[in-house]
XYZ file of C-alpha atoms in Angstrom:
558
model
C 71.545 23.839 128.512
C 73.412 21.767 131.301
C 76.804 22.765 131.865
C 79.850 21.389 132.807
C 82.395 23.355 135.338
C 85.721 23.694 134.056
C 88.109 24.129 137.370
C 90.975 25.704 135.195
C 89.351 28.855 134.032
C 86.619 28.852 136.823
C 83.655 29.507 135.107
C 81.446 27.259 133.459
C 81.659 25.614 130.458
C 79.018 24.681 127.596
C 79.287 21.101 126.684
C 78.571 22.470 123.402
C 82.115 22.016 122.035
C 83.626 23.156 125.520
C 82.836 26.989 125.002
C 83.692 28.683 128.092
C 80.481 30.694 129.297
C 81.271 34.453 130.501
C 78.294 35.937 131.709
C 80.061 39.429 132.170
C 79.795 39.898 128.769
C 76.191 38.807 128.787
C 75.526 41.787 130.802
C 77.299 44.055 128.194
C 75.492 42.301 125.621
C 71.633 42.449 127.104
C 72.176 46.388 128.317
C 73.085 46.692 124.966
C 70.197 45.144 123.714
C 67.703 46.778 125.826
C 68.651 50.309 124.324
C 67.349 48.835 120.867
C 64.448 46.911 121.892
C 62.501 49.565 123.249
C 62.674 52.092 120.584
C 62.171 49.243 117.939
C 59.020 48.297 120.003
C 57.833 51.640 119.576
C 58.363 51.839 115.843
C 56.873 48.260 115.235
C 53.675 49.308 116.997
C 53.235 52.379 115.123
C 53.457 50.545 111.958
C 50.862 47.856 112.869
C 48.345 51.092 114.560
C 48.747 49.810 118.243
C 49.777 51.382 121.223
C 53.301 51.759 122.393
C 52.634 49.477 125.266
C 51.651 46.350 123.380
C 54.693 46.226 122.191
C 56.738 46.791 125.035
C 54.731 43.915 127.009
C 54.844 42.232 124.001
C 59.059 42.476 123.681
C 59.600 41.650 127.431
C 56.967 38.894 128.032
C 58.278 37.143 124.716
C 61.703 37.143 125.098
C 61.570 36.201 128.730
C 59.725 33.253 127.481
C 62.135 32.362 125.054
C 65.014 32.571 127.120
C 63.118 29.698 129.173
C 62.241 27.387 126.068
C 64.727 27.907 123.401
C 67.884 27.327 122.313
C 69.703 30.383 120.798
C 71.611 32.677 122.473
C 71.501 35.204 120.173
C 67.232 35.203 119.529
C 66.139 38.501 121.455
C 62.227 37.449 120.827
C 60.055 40.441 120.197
C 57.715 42.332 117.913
C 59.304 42.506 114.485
C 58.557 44.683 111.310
C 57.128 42.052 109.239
C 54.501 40.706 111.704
C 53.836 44.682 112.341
C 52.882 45.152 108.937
C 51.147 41.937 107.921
C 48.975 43.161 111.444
C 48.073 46.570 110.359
C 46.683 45.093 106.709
C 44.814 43.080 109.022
C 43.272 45.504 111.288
C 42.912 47.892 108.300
C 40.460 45.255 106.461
C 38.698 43.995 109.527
C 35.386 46.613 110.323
C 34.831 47.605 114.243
C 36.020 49.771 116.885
C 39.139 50.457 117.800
C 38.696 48.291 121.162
C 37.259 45.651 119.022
C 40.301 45.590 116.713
C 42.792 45.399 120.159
C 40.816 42.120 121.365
C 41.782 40.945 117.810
C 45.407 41.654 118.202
C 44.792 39.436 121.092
C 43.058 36.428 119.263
C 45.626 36.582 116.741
C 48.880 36.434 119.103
C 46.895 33.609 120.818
C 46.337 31.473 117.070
C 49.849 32.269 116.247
C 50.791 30.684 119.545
C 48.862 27.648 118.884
C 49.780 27.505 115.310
C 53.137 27.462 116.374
C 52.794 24.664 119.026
C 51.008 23.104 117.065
C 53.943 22.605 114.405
C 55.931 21.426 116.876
C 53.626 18.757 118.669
C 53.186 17.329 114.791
C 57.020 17.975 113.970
C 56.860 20.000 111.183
C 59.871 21.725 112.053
C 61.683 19.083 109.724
C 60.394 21.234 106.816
C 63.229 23.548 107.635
C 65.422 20.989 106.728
C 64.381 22.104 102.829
C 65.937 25.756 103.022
C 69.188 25.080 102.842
C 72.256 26.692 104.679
C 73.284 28.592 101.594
C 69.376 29.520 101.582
C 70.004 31.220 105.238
C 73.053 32.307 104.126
C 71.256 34.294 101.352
C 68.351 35.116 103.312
C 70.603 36.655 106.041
C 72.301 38.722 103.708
C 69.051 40.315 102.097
C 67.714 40.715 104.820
C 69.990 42.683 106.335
C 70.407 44.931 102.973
C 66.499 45.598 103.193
C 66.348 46.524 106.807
C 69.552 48.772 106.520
C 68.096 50.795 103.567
C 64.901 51.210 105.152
C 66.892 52.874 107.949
C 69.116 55.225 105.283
C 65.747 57.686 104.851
C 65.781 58.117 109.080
C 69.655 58.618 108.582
C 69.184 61.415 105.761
C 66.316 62.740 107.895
C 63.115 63.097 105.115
C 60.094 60.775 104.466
C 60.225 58.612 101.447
C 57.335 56.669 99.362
C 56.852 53.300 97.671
C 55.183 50.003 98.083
C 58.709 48.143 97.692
C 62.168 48.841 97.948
C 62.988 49.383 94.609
C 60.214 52.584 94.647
C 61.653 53.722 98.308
C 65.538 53.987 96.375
C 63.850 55.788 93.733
C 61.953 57.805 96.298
C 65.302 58.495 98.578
C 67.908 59.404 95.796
C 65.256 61.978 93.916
C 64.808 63.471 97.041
C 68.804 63.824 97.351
C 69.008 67.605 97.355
C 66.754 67.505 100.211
C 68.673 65.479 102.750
C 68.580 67.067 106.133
C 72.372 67.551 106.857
C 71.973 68.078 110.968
C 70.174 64.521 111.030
C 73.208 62.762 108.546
C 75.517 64.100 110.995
C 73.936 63.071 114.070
C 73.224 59.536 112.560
C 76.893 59.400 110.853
C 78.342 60.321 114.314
C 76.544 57.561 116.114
C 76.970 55.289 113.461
C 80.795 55.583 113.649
C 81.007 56.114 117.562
C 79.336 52.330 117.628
C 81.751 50.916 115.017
C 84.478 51.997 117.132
C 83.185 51.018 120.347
C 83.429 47.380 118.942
C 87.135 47.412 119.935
C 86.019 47.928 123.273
C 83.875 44.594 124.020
C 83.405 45.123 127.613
C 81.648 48.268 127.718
C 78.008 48.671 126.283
C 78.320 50.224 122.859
C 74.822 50.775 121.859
C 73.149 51.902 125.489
C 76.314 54.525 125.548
C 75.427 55.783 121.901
C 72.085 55.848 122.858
C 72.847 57.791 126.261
C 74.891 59.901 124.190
C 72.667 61.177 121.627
C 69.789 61.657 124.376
C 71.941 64.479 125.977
C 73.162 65.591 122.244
C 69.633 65.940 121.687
C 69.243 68.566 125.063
C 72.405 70.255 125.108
C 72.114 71.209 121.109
C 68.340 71.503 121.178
C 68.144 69.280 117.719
C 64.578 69.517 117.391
C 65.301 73.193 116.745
C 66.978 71.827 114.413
C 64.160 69.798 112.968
C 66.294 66.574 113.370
C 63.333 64.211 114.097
C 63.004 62.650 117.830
C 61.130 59.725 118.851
C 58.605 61.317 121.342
C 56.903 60.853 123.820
C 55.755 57.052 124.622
C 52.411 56.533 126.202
C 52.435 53.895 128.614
C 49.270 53.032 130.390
C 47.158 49.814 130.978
C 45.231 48.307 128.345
C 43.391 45.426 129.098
C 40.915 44.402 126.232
C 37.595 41.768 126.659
C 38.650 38.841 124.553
C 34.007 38.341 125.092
C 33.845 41.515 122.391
C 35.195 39.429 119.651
C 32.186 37.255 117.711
C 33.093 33.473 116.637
C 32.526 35.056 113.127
C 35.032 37.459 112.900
C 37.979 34.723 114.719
C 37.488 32.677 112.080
C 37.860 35.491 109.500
C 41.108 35.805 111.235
C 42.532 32.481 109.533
C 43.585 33.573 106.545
C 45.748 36.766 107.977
C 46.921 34.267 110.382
C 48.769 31.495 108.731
C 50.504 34.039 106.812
C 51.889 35.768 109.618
C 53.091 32.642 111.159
C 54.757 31.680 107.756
C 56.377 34.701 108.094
C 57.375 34.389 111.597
C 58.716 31.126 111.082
C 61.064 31.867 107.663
C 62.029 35.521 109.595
C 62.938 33.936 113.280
C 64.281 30.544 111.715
C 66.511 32.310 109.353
C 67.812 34.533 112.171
C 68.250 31.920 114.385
C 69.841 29.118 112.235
C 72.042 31.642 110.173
C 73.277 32.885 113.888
C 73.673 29.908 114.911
C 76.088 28.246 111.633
C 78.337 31.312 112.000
C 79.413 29.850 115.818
C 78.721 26.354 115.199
C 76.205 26.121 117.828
C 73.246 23.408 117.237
C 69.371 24.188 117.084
C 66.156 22.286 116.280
C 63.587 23.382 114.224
C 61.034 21.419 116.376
C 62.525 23.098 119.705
C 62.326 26.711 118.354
C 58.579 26.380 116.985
C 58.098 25.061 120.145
C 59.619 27.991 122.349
C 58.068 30.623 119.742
C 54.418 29.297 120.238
C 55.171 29.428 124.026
C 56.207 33.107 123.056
C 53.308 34.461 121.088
C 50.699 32.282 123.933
C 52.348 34.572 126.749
C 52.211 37.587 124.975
C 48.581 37.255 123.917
C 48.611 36.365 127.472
C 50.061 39.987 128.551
C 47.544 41.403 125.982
C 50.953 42.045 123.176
C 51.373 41.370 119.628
C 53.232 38.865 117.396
C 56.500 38.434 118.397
C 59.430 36.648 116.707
C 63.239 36.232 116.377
C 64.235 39.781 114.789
C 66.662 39.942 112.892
C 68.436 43.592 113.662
C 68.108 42.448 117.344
C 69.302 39.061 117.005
C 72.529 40.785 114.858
C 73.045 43.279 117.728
C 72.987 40.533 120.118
C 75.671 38.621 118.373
C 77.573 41.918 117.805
C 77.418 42.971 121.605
C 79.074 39.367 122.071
C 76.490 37.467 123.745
C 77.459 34.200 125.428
C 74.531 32.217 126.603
C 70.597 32.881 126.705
C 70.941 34.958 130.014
C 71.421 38.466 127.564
C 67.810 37.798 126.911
C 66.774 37.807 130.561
C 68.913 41.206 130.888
C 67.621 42.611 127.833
C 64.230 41.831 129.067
C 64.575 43.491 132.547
C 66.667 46.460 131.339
C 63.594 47.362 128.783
C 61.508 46.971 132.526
C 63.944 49.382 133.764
C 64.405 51.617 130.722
C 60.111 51.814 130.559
C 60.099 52.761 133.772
C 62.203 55.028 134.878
C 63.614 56.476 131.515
C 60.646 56.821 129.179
C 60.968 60.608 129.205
C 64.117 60.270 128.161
C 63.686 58.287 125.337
C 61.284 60.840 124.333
C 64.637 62.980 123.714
C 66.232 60.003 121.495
C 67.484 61.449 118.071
C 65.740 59.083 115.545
C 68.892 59.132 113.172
C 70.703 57.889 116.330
C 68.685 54.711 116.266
C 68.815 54.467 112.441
C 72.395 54.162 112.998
C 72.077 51.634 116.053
C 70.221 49.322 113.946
C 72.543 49.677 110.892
C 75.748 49.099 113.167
C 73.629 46.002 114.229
C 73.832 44.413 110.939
C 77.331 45.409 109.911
C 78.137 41.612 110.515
C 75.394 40.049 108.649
C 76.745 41.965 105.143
C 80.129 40.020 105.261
C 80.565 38.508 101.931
C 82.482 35.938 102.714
C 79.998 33.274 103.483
C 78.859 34.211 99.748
C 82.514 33.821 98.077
C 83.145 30.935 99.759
C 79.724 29.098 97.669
C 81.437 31.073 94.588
C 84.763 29.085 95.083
C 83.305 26.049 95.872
C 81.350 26.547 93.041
C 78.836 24.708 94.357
C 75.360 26.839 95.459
C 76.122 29.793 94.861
C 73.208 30.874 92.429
C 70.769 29.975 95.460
C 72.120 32.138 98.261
C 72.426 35.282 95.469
C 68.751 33.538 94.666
C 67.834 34.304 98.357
C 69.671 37.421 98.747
C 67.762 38.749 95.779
C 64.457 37.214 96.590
C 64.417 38.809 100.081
C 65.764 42.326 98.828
C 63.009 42.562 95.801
C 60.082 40.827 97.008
C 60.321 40.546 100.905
C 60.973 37.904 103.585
C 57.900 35.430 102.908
C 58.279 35.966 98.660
C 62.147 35.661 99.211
C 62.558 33.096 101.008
C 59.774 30.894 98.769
C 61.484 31.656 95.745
C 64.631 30.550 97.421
C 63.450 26.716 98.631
C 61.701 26.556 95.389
C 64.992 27.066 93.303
C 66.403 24.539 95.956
C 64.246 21.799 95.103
C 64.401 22.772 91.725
C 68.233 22.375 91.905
C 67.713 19.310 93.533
C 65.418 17.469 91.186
C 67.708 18.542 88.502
C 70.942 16.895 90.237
C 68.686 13.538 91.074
C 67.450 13.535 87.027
C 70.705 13.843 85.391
C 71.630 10.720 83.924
C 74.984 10.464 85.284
C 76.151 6.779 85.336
C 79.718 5.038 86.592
C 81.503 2.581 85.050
C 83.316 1.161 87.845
C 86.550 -1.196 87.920
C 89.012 -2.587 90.079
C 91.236 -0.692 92.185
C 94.434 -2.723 92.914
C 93.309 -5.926 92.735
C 91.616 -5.306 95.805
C 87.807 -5.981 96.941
C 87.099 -2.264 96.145
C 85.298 -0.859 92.982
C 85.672 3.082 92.194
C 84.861 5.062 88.912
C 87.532 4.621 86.690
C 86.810 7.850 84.760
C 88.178 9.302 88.420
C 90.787 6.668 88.814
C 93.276 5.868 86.499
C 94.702 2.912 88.196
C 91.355 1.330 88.377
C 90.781 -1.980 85.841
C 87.941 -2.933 83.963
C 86.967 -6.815 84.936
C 87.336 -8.954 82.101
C 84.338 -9.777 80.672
C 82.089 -8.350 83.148
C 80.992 -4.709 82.717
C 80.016 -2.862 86.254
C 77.909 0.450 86.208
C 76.326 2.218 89.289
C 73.561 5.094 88.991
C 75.404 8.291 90.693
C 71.594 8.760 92.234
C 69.171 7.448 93.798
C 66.745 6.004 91.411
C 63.164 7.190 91.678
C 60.246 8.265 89.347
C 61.518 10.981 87.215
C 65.570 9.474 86.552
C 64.874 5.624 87.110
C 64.397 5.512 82.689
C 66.930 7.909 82.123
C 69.965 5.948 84.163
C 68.988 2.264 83.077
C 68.267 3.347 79.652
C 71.718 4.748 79.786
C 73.039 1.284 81.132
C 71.151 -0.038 78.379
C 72.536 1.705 75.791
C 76.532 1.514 76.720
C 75.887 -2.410 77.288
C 75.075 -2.578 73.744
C 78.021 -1.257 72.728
C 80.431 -3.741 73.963
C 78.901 -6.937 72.392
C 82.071 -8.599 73.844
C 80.691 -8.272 77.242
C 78.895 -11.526 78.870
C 78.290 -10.184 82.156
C 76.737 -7.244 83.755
C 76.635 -5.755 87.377
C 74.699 -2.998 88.743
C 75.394 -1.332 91.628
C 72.365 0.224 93.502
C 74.477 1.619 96.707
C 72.893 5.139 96.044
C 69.333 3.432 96.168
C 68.196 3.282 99.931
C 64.775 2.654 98.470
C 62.303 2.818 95.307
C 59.247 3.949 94.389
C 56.981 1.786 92.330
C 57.831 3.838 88.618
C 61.482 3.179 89.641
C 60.937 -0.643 90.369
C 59.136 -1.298 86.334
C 61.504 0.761 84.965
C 64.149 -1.744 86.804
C 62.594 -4.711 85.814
C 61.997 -3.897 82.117
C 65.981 -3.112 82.321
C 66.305 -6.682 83.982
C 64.257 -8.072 80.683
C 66.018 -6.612 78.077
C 69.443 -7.101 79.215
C 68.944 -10.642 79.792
C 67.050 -11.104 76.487
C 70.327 -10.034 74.848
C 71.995 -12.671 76.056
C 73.736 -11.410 79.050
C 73.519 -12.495 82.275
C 72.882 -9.388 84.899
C 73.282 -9.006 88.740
C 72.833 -6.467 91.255
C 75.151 -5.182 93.831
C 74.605 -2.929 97.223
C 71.705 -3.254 97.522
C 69.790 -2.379 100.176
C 67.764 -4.581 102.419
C 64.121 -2.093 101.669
C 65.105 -2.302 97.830
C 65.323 -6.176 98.333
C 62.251 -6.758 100.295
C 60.650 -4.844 97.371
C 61.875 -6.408 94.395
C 61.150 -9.934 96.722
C 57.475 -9.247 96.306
C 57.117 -7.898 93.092
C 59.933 -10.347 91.407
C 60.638 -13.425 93.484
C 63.239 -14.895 90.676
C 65.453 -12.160 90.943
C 66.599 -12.800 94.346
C 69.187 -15.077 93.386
C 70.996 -12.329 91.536
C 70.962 -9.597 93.955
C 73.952 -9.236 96.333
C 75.459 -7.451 99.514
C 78.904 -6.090 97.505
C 80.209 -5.459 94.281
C 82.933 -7.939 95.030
C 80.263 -10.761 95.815
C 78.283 -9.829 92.430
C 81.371 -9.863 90.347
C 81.901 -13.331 91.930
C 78.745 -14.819 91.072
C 78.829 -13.660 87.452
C 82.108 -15.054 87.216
C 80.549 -18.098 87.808
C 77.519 -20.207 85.885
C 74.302 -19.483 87.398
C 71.271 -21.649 87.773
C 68.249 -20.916 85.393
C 65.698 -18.396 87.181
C 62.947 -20.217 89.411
C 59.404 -20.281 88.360
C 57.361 -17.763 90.304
């Protein structure tokens, strides 16, 4: 992003609302980073059955890319649990070796990549524009609940069971007598060690608390203790032939693939955009499908996995307090650093320890204020819990389809409901407002003005005129009537009959009817399909009210 230099603080500045940039704390931020990334890395390529180093290329090459093409600061692109386990179903139905099942990793990063650029070349990225920002909000929110109770069975240090989350709870609260104390209070001290490093923003929290429990774990021998460590992480070269894999079995790979990058998409574009509201900071959906396929292309590259905008990192990027997209490029090179010179020591890393790292990470994303906020407004409110819920019980891709589809729904309710103004005078000016609002509007004598309070289209266009309909014939001792169609910016063809039957009865009973606002797409429309009607259709209420005042000439012939 170009900057500009502000002389006064001397540092630059974003012109993104004249944020001042401090790359000290990006620093802070990306060491901080680093210490999660490469133990997540780990975990996400045990779940999908790959080696540790796939990841690890996987989390450095991607989020280097990122940092190049996108826009977030906060987006730490890099293998993430979803796109682990929607991998290993894969590789556990495909047949073949285990070399011929790491050239497929490849193939798939490399679709993903394409799928994603793909999006963006054809602009799909406007289809984000249907989850809605109390959607993210949700989304955000569940998310974060789901990832923080799959970390509470690593915190109380035994294995649980179940396909969903609702079966893991069940699983982790029978097994309550059970819970291994020594790993609660290693994870519990961590835990609250990071909470109160917070108040200390300049040093960083999370590659301290990570340092830390590494020498807890040698000084107190903890795995005498059977407090459960990470281990020891392979890392050697792995270079598969993309020539082993058979046209057959690529195309096979179609149907795992565009579910993955459905998932990718809903996980890293609720991460980023939900990050992004909370500091006001703009992104495109175009630009980020764009900078994720460039991802996913360079990792398959680098012979990694799927990668995407996670959301535990993201959260610990925003809670380390990162300031521009250079915490990436840190984050990046400290996971270089960490690989190479302090993979044995990682080997030593309590597990609970980075339970509680991850759960610190996502403190922020369980405040419920963006939540009461919807209740008070009283406006939305039922989608985010919607999302919230969607995500908890039936995972990200479920989640956040049952949240866009309660969206629309909510939408196509509000543009059906039959809700129609009858609009008067405000101080005998040129302006016309709803006088069920505004008491000291004034009917027009004579002249009764209603306006649709939605755009009309296929499945309300009956339901508002009929409404008209119906009121005009209740005041037989109006002569005149004017329609506004401001909320119209166009019609669909169901819309335009259903106007022009309106236009027939009306008049048959006598009235005389005219049109206001409306639009110059509506007019070209109702131009070719009724030519007489042109005469009656005007720019402003004011102008309509006007010309029924007045005797008008008999329609033309067509």
């Amino acid at each position: 992003m170009p900057s500009i230099y502000n002389r006064s603080i001397n540092r630059p500045v974003s012109e993104l609302g004249g944020r001042p940039v401090r790359h000290d704390r990006d620093w802070i931020a990306g060491l901080s980073v680093a210490g999660l990334m490469l133990p997540e890395a780990v975990a996400y390529a045990g779940i999908a059955g790959l080696p540790p180093q796939r990841a690890i290329i996987a989390a450095i090459v991607g989020c280097l890319t990122y940092c190049a093409l996108g826009r977030s600061r906060f987006a730490i692109v890099a293998p993430t649990s979803s796109s682990a386990a929607i991998l290993a179903a894969t590789l556990a139905a495909t047949p073949g070796s285990i070399e011929d099942k790491m050239a497929l990793v490849t193939v798939i990063t490399a679709f993903m990549g394409i799928l994603f650029l793909a999006a963006s070349v054809l602009r799909l990225g406007n289809l984000a524009g249907f989850v809605s920002r109390p959607v993210l909000r949700g989304f955000a929110f569940g998310l974060a609940v789901t990832i923080i109770f799959r970390q509470l069975p690593v915190l109380a240090g035994i294995p649980v069971s179940g396909a969903d989350i609702s079966d893991q709870a069940i699983s982790l609260f029978s097994a309550l007598p059970h819970w291994h104390l020594a790993s609660m209070l290693v994870g519990c001290a961590a835990l609250a060690a990071l909470l109160l490093l917070r108040y200390a923003p300049f040093l960083p929290g999370v590659l301290l608390v990570l340092i830390a429990g590494i020498f807890a774990s040698r000084l107190l021998n903890l795995q005498d203790d059977n407090v459960m460590l990470v281990g020891a992480i392979p890392i050697m070269p792995a270079w598969p032939a993309i020539s082993m894999v058979q046209w057959l079995e690529v195309f096979a790979l179609l149907p795992y693939t565009l579910p993955m990058v459905l998932i990718l998409f809903a996980e890293s574009w609720g991460t980023i955009r939900s990050l992004s509201l909370r500091h006001a900071e703009s992104v495109t959906a175009n630009r980020e499908l764009c900078a994720l396929g460039a991802a996913n292309l360079a990792s398959a590259l680098a012979q990694g996995m799927p990668v995407g905008a996670g959301f535990s990192a993201g959260a610990a990027s925003e809670a380390a307090g990162a300031e521009s997209r250079m915490t990436g490029i840190v984050a990046a090179v400290g996971v270089i650093v960490i690989t190479v010179f302090g993979v044995a020591f990682v080997a030593d890393l309590p597990q609970p320890v980075l339970a509680a790292v991850v759960i610190a990470a996502l403190t922020h994303a369980l405040d419920p204020r963006p939540l009461l906020r919807l209740w008070a407004l009283k406006h939305d409110v039922y989608v985010a819990l919607a999302a919230a819920i969607g995500v908890i019980a039936f995972g990200v891709l479920n989640g956040v389809l049952l949240a866009v589809v309660l969206s629309l729904v909510a939408l196509l309710r509000k543009l059906a409901t039959p809700y129609v103004a009858r609009l008067g005078r405000l101080n005998e000016g040129h302006d016309f407002v709803d006088m069920a609002r505004h008491a000291d509007a004034k009917p027009v004598a004579g002249i009764a003005i209603w306006r649709p309070s939605q755009s009309l289209f296929f499945a309300n266009a009956d339901a508002m005129l009929n409404a008209i309909a119906a009121r005009i014939g209740e005041e037989p001792a109006i002569s005149a009537v004017v329609v506004s169609l401001e909320e119209s910016f166009d019609l669909d063809s169901t819309a335009l009959d259903a106007l022009l039957e309106f236009d027939t009865v009306v008049r048959a009973s006598g009235k005389s009817l005219h049109y206001a606002r409306v639009h110059d797409r509506v007019r070209d429309f109702i131009a070719l399909a009724a030519p007489t009607l042109v005469d009656y259709l005007n720019f402003s209420v004011d102008d309509a009210v006007a010309a029924a005042s007045q005797p008008l000439p008999q329609p033309r012939e067509s």
